[in-house]
Coordinates of C-alpha atoms in Angstrom, one line a residue:
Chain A
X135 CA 0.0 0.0 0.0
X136 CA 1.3 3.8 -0.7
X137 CA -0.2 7.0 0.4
X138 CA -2.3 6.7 -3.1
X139 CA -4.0 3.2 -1.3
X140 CA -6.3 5.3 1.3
X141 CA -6.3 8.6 -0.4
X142 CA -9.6 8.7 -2.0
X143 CA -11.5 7.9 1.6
X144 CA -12.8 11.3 3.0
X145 CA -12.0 12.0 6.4
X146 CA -13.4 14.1 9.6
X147 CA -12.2 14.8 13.1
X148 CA -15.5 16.3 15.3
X149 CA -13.9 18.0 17.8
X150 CA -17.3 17.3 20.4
X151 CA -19.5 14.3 20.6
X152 CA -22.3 16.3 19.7
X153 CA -20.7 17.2 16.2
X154 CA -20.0 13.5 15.9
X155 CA -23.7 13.0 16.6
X156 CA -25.0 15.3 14.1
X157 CA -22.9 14.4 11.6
X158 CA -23.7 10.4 12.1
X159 CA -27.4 11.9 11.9
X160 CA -27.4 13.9 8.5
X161 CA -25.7 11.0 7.1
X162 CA -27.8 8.3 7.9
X163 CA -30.7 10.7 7.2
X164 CA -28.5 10.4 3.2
X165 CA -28.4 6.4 3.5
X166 CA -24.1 7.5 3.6
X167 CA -21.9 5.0 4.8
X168 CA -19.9 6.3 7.5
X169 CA -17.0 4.6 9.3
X170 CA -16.0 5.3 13.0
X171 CA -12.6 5.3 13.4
X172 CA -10.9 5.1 17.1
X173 CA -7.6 2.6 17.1
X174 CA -7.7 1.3 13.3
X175 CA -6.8 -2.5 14.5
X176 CA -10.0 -3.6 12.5
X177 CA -10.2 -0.8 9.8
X178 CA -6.7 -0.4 8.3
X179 CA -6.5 -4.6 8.3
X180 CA -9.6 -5.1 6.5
X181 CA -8.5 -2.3 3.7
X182 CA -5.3 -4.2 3.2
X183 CA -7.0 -7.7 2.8
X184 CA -9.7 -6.4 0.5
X185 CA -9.0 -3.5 -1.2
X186 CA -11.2 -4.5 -3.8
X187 CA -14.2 -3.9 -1.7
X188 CA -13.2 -0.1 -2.1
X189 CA -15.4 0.2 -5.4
X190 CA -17.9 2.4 -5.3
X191 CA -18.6 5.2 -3.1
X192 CA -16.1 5.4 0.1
X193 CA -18.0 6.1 3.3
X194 CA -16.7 8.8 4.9
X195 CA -14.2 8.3 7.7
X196 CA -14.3 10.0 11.0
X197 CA -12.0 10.1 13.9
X198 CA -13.5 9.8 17.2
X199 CA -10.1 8.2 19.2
X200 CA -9.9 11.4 20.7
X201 CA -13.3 12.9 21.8
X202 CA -12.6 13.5 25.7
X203 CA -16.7 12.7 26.0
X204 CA -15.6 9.1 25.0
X205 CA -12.5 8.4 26.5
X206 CA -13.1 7.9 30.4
X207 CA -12.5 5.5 33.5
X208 CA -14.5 6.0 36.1
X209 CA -16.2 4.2 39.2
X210 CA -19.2 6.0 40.2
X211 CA -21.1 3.9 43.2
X212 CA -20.3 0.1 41.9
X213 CA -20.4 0.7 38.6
X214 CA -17.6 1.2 36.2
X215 CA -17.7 3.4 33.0
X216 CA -15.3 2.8 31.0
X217 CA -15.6 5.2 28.3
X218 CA -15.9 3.3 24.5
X219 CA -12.6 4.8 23.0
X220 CA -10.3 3.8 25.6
X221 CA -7.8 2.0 24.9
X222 CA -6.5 -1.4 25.9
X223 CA -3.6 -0.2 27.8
X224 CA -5.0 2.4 29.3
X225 CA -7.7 0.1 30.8
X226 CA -4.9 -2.1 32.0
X227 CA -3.0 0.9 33.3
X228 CA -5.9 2.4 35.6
X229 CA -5.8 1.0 39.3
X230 CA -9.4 1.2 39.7
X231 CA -9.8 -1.1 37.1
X232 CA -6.6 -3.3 38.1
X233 CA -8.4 -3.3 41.6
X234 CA -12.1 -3.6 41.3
X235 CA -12.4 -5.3 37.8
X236 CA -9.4 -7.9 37.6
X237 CA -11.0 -9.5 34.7
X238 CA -11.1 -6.9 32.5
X239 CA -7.2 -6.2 33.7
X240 CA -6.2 -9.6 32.7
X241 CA -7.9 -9.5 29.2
X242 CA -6.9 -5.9 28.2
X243 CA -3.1 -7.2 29.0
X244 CA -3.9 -10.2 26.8
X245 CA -5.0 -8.5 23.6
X246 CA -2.7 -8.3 20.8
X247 CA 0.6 -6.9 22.3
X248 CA 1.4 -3.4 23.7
X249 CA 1.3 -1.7 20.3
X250 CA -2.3 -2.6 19.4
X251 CA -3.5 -2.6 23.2
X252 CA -2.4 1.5 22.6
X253 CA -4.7 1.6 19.9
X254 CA -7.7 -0.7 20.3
X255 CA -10.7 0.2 22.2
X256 CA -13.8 -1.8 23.7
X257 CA -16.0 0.4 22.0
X258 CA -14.1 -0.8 18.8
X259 CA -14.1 -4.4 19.7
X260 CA -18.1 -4.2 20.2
X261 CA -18.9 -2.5 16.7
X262 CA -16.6 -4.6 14.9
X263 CA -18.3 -7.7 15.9
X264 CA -16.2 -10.2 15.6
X265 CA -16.7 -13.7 17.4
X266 CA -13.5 -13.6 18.1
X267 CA -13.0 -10.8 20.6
X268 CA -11.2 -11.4 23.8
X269 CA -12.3 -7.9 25.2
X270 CA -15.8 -9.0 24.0
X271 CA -15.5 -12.1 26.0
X272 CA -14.6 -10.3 29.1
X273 CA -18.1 -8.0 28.8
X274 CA -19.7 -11.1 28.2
X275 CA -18.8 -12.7 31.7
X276 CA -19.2 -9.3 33.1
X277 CA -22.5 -8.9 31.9
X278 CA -21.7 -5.4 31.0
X279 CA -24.6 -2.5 29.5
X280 CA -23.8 -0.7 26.5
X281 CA -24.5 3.0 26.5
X282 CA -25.2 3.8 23.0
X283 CA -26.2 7.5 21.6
X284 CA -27.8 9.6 19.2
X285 CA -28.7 12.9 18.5
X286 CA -31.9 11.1 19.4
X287 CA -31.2 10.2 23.0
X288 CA -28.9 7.6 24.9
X289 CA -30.1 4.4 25.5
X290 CA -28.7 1.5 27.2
X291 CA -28.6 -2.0 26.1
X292 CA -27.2 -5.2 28.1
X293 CA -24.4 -6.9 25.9
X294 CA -27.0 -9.9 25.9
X295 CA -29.1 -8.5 23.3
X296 CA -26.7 -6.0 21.3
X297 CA -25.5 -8.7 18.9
X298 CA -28.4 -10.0 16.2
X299 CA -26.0 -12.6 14.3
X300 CA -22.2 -12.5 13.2
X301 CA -21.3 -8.9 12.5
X302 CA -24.6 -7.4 13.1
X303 CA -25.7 -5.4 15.9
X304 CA -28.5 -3.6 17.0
X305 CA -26.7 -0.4 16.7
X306 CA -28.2 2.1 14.3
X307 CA -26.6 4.3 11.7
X308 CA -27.1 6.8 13.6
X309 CA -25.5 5.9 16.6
X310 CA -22.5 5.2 18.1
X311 CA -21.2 3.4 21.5
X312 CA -20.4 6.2 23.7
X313 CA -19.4 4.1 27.2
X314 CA -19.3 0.5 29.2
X315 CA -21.1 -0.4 31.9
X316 CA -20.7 -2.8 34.3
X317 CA -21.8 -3.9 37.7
X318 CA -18.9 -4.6 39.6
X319 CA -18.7 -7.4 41.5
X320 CA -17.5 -7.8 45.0
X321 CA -13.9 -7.5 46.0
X322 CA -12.3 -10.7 45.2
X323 CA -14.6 -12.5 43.5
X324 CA -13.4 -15.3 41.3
X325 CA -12.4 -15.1 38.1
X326 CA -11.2 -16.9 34.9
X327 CA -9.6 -15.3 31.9
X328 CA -8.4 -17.8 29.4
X329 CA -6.7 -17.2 25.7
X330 CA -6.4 -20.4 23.8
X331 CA -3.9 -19.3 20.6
X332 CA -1.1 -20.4 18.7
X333 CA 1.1 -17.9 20.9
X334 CA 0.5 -15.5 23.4
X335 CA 0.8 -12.1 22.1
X336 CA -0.3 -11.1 18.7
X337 CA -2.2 -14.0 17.7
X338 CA -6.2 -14.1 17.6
X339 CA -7.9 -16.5 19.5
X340 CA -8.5 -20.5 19.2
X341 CA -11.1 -19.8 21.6
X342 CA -10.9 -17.3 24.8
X343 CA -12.9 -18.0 27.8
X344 CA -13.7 -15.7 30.8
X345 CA -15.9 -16.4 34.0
X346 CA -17.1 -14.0 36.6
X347 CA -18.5 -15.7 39.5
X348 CA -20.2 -14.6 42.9
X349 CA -19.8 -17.4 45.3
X350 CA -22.5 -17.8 48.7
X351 CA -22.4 -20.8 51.0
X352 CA -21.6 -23.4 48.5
X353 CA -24.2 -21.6 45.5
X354 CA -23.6 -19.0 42.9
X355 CA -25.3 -16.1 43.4
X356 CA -23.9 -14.6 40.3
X357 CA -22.4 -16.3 37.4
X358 CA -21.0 -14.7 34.4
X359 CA -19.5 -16.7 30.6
X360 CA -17.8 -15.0 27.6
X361 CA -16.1 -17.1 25.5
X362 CA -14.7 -16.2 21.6
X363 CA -14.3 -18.3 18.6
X364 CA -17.0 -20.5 19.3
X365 CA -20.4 -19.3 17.8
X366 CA -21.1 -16.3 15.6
X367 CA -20.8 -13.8 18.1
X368 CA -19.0 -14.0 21.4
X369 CA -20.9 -16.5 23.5
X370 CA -22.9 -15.8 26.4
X371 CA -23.1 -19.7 27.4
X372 CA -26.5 -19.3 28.8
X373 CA -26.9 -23.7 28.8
X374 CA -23.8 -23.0 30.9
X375 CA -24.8 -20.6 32.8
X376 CA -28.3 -22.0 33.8
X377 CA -26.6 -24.6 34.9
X378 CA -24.5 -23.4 37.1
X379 CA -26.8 -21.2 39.1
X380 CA -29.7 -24.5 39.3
X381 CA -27.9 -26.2 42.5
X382 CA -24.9 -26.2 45.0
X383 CA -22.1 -26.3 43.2
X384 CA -20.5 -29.7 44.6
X385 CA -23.5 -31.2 42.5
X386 CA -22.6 -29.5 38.9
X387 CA -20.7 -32.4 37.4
X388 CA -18.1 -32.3 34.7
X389 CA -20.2 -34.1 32.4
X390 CA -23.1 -31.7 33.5
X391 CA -20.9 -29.1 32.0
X392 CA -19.8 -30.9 29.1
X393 CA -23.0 -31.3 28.3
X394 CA -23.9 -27.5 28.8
X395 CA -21.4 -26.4 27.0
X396 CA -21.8 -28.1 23.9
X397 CA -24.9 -27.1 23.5
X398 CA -23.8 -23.5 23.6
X399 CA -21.3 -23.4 21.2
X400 CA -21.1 -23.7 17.8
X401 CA -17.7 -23.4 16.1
X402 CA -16.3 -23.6 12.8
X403 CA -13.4 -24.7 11.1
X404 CA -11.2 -22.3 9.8
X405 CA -7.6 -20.5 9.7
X406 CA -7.4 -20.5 13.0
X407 CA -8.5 -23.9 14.3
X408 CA -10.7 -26.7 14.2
X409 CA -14.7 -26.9 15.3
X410 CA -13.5 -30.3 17.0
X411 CA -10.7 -28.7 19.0
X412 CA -12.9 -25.7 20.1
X413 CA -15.5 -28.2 21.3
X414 CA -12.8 -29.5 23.5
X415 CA -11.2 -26.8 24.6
X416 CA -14.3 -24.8 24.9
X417 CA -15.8 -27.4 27.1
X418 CA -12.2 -28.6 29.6
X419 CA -12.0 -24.3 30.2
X420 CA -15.4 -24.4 31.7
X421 CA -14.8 -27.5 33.5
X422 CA -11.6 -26.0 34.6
X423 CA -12.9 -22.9 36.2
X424 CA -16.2 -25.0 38.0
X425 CA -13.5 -27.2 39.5
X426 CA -11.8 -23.7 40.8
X427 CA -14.9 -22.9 42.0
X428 CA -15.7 -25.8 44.1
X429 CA -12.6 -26.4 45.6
X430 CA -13.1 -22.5 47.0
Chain B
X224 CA -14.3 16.8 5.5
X225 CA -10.7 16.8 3.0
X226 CA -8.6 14.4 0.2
X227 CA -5.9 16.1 1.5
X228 CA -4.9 18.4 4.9
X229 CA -2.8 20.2 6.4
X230 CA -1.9 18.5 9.3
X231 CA 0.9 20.0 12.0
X232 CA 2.6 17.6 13.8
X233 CA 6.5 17.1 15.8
X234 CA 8.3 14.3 13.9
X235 CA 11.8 13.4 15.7
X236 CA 11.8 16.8 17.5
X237 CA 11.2 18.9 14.3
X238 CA 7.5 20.7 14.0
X239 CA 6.4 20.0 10.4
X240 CA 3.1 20.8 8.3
X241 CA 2.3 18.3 6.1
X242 CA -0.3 18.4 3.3
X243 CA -1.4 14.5 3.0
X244 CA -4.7 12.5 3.2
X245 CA -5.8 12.4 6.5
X246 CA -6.9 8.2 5.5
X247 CA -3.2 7.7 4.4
X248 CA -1.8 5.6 6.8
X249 CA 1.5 7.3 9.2
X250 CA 3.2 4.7 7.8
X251 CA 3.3 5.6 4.1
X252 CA 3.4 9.3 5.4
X253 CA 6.5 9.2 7.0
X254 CA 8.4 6.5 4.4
X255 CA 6.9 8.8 1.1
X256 CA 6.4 12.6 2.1
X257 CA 8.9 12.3 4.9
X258 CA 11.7 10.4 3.3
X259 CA 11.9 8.2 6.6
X260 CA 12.4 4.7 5.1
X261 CA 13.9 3.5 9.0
X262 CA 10.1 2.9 9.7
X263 CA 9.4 -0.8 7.7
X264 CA 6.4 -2.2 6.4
X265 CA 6.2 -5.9 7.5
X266 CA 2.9 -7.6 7.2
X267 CA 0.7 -4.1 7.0
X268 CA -2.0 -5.7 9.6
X269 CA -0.4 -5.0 12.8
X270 CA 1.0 -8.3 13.6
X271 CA 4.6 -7.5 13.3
X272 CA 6.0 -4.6 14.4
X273 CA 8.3 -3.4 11.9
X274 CA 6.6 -0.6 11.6
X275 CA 6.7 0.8 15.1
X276 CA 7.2 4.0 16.4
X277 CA 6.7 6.0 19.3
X278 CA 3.0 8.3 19.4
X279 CA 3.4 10.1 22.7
X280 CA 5.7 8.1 23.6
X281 CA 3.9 4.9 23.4
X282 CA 4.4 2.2 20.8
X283 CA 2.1 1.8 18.2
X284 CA 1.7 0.0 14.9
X285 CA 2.5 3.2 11.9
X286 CA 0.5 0.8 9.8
X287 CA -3.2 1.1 11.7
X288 CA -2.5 5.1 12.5
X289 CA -4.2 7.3 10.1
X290 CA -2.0 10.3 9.2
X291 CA -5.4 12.5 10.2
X292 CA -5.0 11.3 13.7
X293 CA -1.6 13.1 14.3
X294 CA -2.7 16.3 14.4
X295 CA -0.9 18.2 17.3
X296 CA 0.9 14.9 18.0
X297 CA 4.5 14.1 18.5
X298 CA 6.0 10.7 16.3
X299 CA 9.5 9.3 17.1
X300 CA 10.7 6.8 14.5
X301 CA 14.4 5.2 14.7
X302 CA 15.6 8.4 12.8
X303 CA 14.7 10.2 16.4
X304 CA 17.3 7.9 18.5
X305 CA 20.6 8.2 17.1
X306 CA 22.6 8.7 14.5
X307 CA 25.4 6.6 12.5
X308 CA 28.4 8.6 14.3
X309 CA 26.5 8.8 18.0
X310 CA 24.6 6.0 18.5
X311 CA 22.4 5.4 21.8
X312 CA 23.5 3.2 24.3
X313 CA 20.4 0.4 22.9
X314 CA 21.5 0.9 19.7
X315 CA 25.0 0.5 20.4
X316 CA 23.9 -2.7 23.0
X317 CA 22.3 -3.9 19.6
X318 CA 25.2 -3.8 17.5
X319 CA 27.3 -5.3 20.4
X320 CA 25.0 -8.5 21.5
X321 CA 25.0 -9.3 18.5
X322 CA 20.7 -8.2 18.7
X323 CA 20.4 -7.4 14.8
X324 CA 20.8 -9.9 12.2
X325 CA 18.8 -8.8 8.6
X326 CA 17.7 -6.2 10.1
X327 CA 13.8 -5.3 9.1
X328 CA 12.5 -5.6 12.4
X329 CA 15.5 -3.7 14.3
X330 CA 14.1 -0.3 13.7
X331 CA 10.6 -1.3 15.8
X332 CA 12.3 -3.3 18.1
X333 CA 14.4 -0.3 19.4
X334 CA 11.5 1.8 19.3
X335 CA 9.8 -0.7 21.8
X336 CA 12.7 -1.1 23.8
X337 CA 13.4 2.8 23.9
X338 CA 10.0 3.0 25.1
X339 CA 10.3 0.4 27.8
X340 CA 13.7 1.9 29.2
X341 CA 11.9 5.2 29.4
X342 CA 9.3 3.7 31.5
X343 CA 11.1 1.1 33.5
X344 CA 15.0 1.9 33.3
X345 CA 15.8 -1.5 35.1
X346 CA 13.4 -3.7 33.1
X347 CA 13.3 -8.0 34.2
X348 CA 14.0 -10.3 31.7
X349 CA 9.7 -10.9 31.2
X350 CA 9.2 -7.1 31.3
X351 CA 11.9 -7.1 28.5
X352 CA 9.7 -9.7 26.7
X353 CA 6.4 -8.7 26.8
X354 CA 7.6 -5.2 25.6
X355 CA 8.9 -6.8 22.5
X356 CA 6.3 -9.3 21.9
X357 CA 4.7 -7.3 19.6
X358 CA 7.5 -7.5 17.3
X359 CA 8.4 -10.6 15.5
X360 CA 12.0 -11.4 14.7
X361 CA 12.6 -14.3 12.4
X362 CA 16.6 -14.2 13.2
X363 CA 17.6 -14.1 16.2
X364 CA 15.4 -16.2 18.4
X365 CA 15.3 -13.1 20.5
X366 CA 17.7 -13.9 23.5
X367 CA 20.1 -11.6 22.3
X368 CA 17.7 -9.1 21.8
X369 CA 16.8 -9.4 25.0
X370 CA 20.6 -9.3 26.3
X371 CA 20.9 -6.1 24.4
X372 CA 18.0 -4.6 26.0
X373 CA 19.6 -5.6 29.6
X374 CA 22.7 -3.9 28.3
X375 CA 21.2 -1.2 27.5
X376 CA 19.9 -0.9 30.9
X377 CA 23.5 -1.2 32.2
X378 CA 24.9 1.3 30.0
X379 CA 22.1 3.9 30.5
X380 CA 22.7 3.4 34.3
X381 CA 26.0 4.0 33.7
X382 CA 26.1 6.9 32.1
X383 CA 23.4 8.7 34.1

């Protein structure tokens, strides 16, 4: 590629959220494509893969790494906002996060390696869509709400039901993630965070598993599953999930799980891996992190 | 909305306007209006490293930075370390450990290790490697990469 490969795409830096907003609102009002940049970790690799998907009319580009309205941590009560254009290593930087939200810690030390956890974002992760998201995975087992706005209003929207097949969201055209939410969970509370690859850094996921749980006199009185690579959006594992909260936990059996499991995921075969070897690792991580839990 | 802006921005210490796309990526900027051919393209998706350099400071991939995002912003490439006669103690650490062999993935591998000694002056051997995992090396095997970088560490001491 050469400065000529990405010259033709038009290009806009709102300096407020608000002209972001009304500019994501007089183009949808068009039927204009219009492309949300913040890190680039998705965008720039899918124009060097397929270029030829250029043809036509470019949607416009426009920067929004950089609008302060989108960039913020913050604990306010028990709940962290984590603001949808910050990045990876700022996430794993911040000691609130570090102390009250280990998980997400973990995970945002785990994607890619430093250079792209400078650059990515959760709120880029989430739009992109792909099943293979780690950070995804993490909001998944944290059961985290999704602030989305437009010059219409906010509203918010439980990961749960954001996603409406692979790639597709319920996310308008005239919207745009603005922040993360999420309950946190008491001090200490068990975790797993999990990245199945062919090497640590760098390389996406086989499959990537995290687990959230709240643990009360032998019961879970909260569970949480995300898990990549494994269905056509990151999986929720509700099979899993039901399971887990239905009786003590010295009663949940590993084939109890197996079973569960399996009938939440659905994997593929492709570059990355097999459907065969996701349904076994897939199943052995949630097994592993039930046995943490019951020898608590 | 613009083909092509004027965009102000501090490369290697130097404060230059630059008339470019602002969807060009840094990486082309700085190899093809700049002249700065130290920055490599590798794979062009981020997985590599070649093409790292400093934004703020912080390593990032040229390659997934769009040359509209740099407005106001300050870019260090392996032009900004040192030069042929006075090379930095890394660089020199590089040359001595033996830490280059072809070459194409030496100019982001300083930049990563320049921005680890910055932060951590006395780096551990798996602070060393994770600060370099972004960058893949098909020579060495990285040990003596990562002996440089200790050196390094020495020498800066040393000097300081």
């Amino acid at each position: 590629m050469s400065v000529a490969g990405l010259a033709l795409h038009p290009f806009s830096t709102p300096k407020t959220l608000d002209e972001a907003l009304a500019l994501l609102a007089e183009r949808s009002a068009r039927a204009e494509k219009t492309v949300l940049l913040a890190g680039g970790t998705d965008w720039f690799v899918e124009r060097h893969v397929a270029p030829a998907e250029e043809a036509g009319v470019l949607p416009l580009v426009v920067d929004v790494s950089r609008l302060d309205a989108l960039r913020g941590i913050a604990v306010e009560g028990e709940t962290l906002h984590i603001g949808a254009a910050a990045t990876y290593l700022e996430i794993r930087k911040d000691a609130r996060v570090a102390a009250r939200c280990p998980l997400l810690a973990a995970t945002a030390r785990d994607v890619g390696a430093l250079q792209i956890q400078a650059r990515g974002t959760l709120g880029g992760n989430l739009a992109s869509g792909s099943p293979a998201a780690d950070g995804v995975a993490a909001l998944a087992a944290l059961d985290a709400t999704l602030l989305l706005r437009s010059i219409r209003g906010a509203r918010r929207v439980p990961l749960a039901g954001f996603y409406t097949g692979y790639r597709r969201s319920v996310l308008a055209a005239d919207e745009l993630i603005e922040a993360i939410e999420i309950a946190l969970p008491p001090e200490g509370s068990p975790f797993a965070w999990r990245k199945v690859g062919t090497r640590q850094a760098q390389a996406i996921s086989k499959v990537a598993f995290a687990g959230l749980a709240v643990v009360a006199s032998g019961r879970l009185a909260r569970l949480g599953l995300g898990m990549a690579s494994v269905a056509p959006t990151v999986a929720l594992l509700p099979a899993t999930r039901a399971l887990g909260l239905s009786k003590p936990l010295g009663e949940v059996t590993d084939a109890d799980v197996e079973q569960a499991v399996l009938a939440d995921v659905s994997p593929i075969d492709d570059v990355r891996s097999t459907a065969a070897y996701r349904r076994h690792v897939a199943v052995r991580l949630a097994q592993r992190f039930f046995g943490e839990l019951r020898a608590l | 909305m613009s083909m092509e802006t004027n965009i102000t921005l501090t490369v290697n210490g130097s404060v230059v306007t630059l008339e470019a796309p602002p969807a060009a990526r840094l990486l082309d900027v700085l190899r093809e209006r700049l002249g700065l051919t130290g920055t490599k393209e590798g794979c062009g998706e981020g997985e590599c490293g070649a093409c790292t350099v400093l934004l703020d400071g912080v390593p990032v991939n040229a390659c997934l930075v769009a040359f509209g995002q740099c407005d106001g912003r300050e870019v260090t490439t392996v032009e900004g370390l040192g030069s042929t006669a006075h090379l930095t103690p890394l660089q020199e650490a590089m040359v001595t450990e033996g830490g280059a062999q072809c070459g194409i993935c030496t100019p982001g591998m300083l930049l990563s290790a320049e921005a680890l000694l910055r932060e951590e002056p006395r780096p551990t051997e798996p602070q060393i490697r994770e600060a370099i995992a972004g960058n893949i090396c098909r020579c060495t095997g990285y040990q003596r990469i990562v002996n440089a970088v200790n050196e390094a560490a020495r020498r800066r001491e040393a000097r300081s």
